Coordinates of C-alpha atoms in Angstrom, one line a residue:
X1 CA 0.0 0.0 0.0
X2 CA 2.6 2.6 0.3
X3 CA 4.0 1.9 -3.0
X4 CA 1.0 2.7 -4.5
X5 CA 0.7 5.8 -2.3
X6 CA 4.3 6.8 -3.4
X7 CA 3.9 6.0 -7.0
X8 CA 0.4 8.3 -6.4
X9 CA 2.1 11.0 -5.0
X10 CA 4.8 11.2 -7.4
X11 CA 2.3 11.3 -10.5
X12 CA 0.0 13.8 -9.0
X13 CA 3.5 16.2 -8.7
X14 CA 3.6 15.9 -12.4
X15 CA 1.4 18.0 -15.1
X16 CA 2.1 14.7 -17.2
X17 CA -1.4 14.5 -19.2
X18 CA -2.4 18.0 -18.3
X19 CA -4.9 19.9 -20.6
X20 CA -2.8 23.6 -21.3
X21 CA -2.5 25.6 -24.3
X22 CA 1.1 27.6 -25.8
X23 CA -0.6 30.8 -25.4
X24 CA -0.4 30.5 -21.8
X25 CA 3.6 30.6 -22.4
X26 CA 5.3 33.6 -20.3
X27 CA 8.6 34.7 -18.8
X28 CA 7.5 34.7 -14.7
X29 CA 7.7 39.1 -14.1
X30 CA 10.0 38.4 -10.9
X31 CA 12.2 36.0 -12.2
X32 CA 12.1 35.9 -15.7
X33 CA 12.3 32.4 -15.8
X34 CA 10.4 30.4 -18.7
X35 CA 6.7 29.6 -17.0
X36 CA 3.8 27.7 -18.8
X37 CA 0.9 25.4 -17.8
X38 CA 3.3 22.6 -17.6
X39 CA 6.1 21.9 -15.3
X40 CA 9.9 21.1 -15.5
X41 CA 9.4 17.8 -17.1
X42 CA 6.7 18.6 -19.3
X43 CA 5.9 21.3 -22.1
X44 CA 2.9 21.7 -24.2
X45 CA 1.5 20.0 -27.5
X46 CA -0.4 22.6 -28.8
X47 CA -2.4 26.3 -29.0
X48 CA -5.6 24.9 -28.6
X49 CA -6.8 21.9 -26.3
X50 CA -2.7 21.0 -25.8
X51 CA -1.8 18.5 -23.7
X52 CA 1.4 18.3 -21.7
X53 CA 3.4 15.7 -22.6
X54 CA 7.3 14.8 -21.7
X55 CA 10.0 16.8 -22.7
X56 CA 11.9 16.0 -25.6
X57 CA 15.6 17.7 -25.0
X58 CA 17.1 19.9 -21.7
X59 CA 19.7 22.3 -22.2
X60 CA 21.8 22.2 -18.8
X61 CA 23.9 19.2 -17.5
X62 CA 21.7 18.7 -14.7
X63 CA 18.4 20.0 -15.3
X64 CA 15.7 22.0 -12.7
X65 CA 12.8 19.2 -11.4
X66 CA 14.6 15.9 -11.9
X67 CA 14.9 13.7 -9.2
X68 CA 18.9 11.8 -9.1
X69 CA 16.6 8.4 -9.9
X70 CA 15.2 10.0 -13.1
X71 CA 16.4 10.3 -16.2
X72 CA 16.6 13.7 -18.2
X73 CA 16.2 14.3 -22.0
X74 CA 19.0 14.3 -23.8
X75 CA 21.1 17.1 -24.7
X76 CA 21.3 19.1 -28.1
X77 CA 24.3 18.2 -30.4
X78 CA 26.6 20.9 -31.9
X79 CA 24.9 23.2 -34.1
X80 CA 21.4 22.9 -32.0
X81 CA 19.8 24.2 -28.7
X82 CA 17.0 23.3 -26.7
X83 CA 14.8 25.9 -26.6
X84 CA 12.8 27.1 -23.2
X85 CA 10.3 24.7 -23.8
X86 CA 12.1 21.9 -24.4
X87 CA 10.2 20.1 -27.0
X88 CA 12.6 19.6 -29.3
X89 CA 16.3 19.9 -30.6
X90 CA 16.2 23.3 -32.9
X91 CA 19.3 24.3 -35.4
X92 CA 21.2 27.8 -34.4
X93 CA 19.7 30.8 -34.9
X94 CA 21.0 33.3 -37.9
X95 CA 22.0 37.1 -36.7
X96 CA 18.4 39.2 -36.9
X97 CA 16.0 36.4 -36.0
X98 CA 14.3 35.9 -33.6
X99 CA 15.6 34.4 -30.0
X100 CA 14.3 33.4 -26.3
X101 CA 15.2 35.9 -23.5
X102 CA 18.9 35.7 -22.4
X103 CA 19.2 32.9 -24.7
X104 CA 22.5 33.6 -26.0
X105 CA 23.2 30.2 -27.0
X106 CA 20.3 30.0 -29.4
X107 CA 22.4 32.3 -31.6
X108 CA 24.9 30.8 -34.4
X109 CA 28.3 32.5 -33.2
X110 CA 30.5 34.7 -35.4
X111 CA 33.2 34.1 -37.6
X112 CA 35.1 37.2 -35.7
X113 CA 37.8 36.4 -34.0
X114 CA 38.6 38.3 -30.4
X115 CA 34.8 39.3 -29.8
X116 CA 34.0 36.1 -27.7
X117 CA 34.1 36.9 -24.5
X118 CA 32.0 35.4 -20.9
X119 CA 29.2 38.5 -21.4
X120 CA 28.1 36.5 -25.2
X121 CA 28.2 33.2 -26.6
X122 CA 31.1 33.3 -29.2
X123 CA 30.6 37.2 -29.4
X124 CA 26.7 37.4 -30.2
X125 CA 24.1 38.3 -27.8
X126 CA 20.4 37.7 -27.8
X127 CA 19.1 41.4 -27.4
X128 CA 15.8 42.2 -27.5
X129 CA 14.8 39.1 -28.5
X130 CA 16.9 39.1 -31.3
X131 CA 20.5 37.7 -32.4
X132 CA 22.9 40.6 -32.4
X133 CA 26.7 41.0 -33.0
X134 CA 28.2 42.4 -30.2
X135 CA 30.9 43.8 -32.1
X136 CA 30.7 47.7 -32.0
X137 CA 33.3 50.0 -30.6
X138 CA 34.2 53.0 -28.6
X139 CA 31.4 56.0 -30.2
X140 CA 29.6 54.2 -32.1
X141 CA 25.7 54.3 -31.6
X142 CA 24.8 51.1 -29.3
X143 CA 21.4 49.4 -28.2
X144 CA 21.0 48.1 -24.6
X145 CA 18.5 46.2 -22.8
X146 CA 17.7 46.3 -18.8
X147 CA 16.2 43.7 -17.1
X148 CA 15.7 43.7 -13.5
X149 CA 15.4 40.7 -11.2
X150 CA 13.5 40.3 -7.5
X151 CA 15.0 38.0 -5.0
X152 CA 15.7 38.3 -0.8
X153 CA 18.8 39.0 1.0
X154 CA 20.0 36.7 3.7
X155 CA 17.8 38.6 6.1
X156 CA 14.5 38.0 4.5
X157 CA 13.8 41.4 2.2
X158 CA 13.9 41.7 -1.1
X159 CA 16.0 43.8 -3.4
X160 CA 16.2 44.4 -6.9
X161 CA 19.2 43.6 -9.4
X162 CA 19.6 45.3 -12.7
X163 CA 21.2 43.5 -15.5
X164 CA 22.3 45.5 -18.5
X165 CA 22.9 44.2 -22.3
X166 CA 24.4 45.6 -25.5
X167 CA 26.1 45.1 -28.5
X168 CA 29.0 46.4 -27.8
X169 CA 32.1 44.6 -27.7
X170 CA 31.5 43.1 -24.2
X171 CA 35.6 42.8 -23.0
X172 CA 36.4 46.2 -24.0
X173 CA 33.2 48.4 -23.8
X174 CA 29.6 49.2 -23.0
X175 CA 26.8 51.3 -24.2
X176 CA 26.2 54.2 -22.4
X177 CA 22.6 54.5 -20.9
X178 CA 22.0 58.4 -21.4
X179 CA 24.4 58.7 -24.9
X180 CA 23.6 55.3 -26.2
X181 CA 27.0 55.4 -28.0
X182 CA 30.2 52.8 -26.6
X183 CA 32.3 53.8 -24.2
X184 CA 35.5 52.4 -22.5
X185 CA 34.7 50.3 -19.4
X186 CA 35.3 52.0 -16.6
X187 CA 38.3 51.5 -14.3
X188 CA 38.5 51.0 -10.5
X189 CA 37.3 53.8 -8.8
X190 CA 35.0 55.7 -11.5
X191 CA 31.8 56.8 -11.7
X192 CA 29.0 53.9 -12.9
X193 CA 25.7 53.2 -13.0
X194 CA 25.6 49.5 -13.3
X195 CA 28.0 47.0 -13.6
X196 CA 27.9 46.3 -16.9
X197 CA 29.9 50.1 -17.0
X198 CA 33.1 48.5 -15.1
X199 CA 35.7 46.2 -16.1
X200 CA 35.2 44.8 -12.5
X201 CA 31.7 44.4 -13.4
X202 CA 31.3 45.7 -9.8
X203 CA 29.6 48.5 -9.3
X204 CA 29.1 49.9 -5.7
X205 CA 27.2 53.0 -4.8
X206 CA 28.1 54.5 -8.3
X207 CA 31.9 54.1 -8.0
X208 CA 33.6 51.0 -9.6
X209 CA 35.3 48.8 -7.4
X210 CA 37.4 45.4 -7.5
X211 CA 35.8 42.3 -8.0
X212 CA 34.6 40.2 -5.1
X213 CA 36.5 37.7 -6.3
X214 CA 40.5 39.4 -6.4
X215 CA 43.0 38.6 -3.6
X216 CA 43.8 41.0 -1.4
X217 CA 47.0 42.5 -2.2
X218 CA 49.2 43.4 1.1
X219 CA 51.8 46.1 0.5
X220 CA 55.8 45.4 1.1
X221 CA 55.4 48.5 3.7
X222 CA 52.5 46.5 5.2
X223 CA 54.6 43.5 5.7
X224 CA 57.6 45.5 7.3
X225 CA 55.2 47.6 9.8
X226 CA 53.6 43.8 10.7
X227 CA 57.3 42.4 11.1
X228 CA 58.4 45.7 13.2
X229 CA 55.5 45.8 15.2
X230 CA 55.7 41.7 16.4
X231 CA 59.6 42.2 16.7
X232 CA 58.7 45.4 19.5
X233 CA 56.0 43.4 21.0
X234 CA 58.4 40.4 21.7
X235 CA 61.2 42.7 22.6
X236 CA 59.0 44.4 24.8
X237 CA 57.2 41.7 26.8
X238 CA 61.1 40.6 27.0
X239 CA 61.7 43.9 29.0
X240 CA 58.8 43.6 31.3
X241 CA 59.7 40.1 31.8
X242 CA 63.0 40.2 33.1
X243 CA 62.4 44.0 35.0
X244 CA 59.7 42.2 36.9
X245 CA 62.2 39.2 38.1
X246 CA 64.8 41.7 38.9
X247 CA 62.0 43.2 41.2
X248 CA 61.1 39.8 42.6
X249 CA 64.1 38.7 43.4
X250 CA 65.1 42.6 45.0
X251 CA 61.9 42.1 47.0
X252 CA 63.7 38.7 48.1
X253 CA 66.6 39.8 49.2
X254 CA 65.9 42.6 51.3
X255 CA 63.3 40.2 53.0
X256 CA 66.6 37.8 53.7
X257 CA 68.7 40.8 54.5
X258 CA 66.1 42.0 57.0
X259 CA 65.7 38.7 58.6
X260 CA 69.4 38.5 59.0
X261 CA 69.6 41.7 60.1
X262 CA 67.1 40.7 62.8
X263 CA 68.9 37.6 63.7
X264 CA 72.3 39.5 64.4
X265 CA 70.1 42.1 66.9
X266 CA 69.0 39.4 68.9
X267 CA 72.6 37.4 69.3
X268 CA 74.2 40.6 70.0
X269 CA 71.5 41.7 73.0

């Protein structure tokens, strides 16, 4: 009996045989994650009276809403991705057709050599839901696209986290938001907006700052004051050491010397 209940439970947590319909396909507004009237496993047959049936293809190692005992789709072979839905293995997209939000992937990449970079997938990006080079340089006229996230903070509140996206040449610059032209990234300590704006891509109260992610650095001078400063402290508890034996053993000997002192006084009367 609690087979059956488990094998129950685990087919009600499935929309396997659901009635849904494609128009009901959405990017969730606090997220922007992929959202439909299926679940993980599942993605819908059709427009009208669709039924959600097992997915056909996954595009990450190890994808969302798979148990370790189940077994995933497969993934797409070169020159194919998986789209949101995962219903089936589709061929790269060309440059100026349409792609799925952030899917960078789902672009073909470009010939170009030194424009891949970690910010695009072999130096295109998919902006505004379309392939785009990111390939343009310092003053040229640039598009962007914000997106902002919702999430909570280790203390329970929830903040906001702006991601910016352009066609500019991701390693070496980035569109500014008020000129919509390329600019430079900006070093250490300049003014920014976001952190698309910093080679750090760390931006911190409008000033760019290092990476969370850098050693710290400690200065030669830093490692002579730490050296001097240990060398004093030993040198020092040294001093106090032996001045307060010297005292002890003073206090000693005037006690003998007294005692002895005594002693004679006594013999003599």
């Amino acid at each position: 009996m609690l087979s059956a209940l488990g094998a129950e439970s685990e087919s009600s947590s499935t929309a396997l045989g659901k009635a849904c319909s494609i128009a009901s396909n959405r990017l969730d507004p606090r997220t922007r994650r992929f959202t439909s009237d299926c679940d993980a496993q599942t993605f819908c047959s059709g427009t009208i009276n669709g039924t959600c049936i097992p997915r056909q293809c996954r595009r990450e190692e190890f994808p969302f809403g798979y148990r370790a005992d189940q077994s995933p789709p497969a993934l797409c072979p070169g020159g194919s991705f998986c789209p949101d839905e995962g219903d089936t293995c589709r061929p790269l997209v060309a440059v100026g057709q349409p792609c799925q939000f952030n899917r960078d992937d789902q672009c073909a990449p470009s010939n170009t050599p030194g424009l891949a970079d970690y910010h695009n997938f072999n130096g295109v990006v998919c902006l505004r839901s379309v392939c785009t080079y990111a390939n343009l340089t310092e003053k040229e006229p640039c598009i962007f696209e914000l997106s902002t996230y919702s999430d909570l903070d280790g203390t329970g509140l929830e903040f906001k986290n702006t991601i910016v996206r352009d066609n500019c040449q991701t390693a070496q610059f980035f569109c500014d938001a008020a000129t919509q032209v390329c600019e430079r990234l900006r070093l250490v300590g300049q003014q920014c907006q976001y952190h698309r704006d910093c080679l750090s891509y760390n931006c911190l109260q409008n000033v760019c700052a290092s990476p969370p992610d850098e050693p710290f650095e400690v200065a030669l001078w830093q490692y002579a004051a730490t050296t001097l400063a240990v060398v004093l402290a030993m040198a020092a508890t040294c001093i106090m050491l032996v001045v307060m034996h010297r005292r002890h053993r003073l206090k000693h000997y005037q006690e003998i010397r007294d005692y002895c002192e005594e002693q004679s006084r006594q013999v003599s009367s």
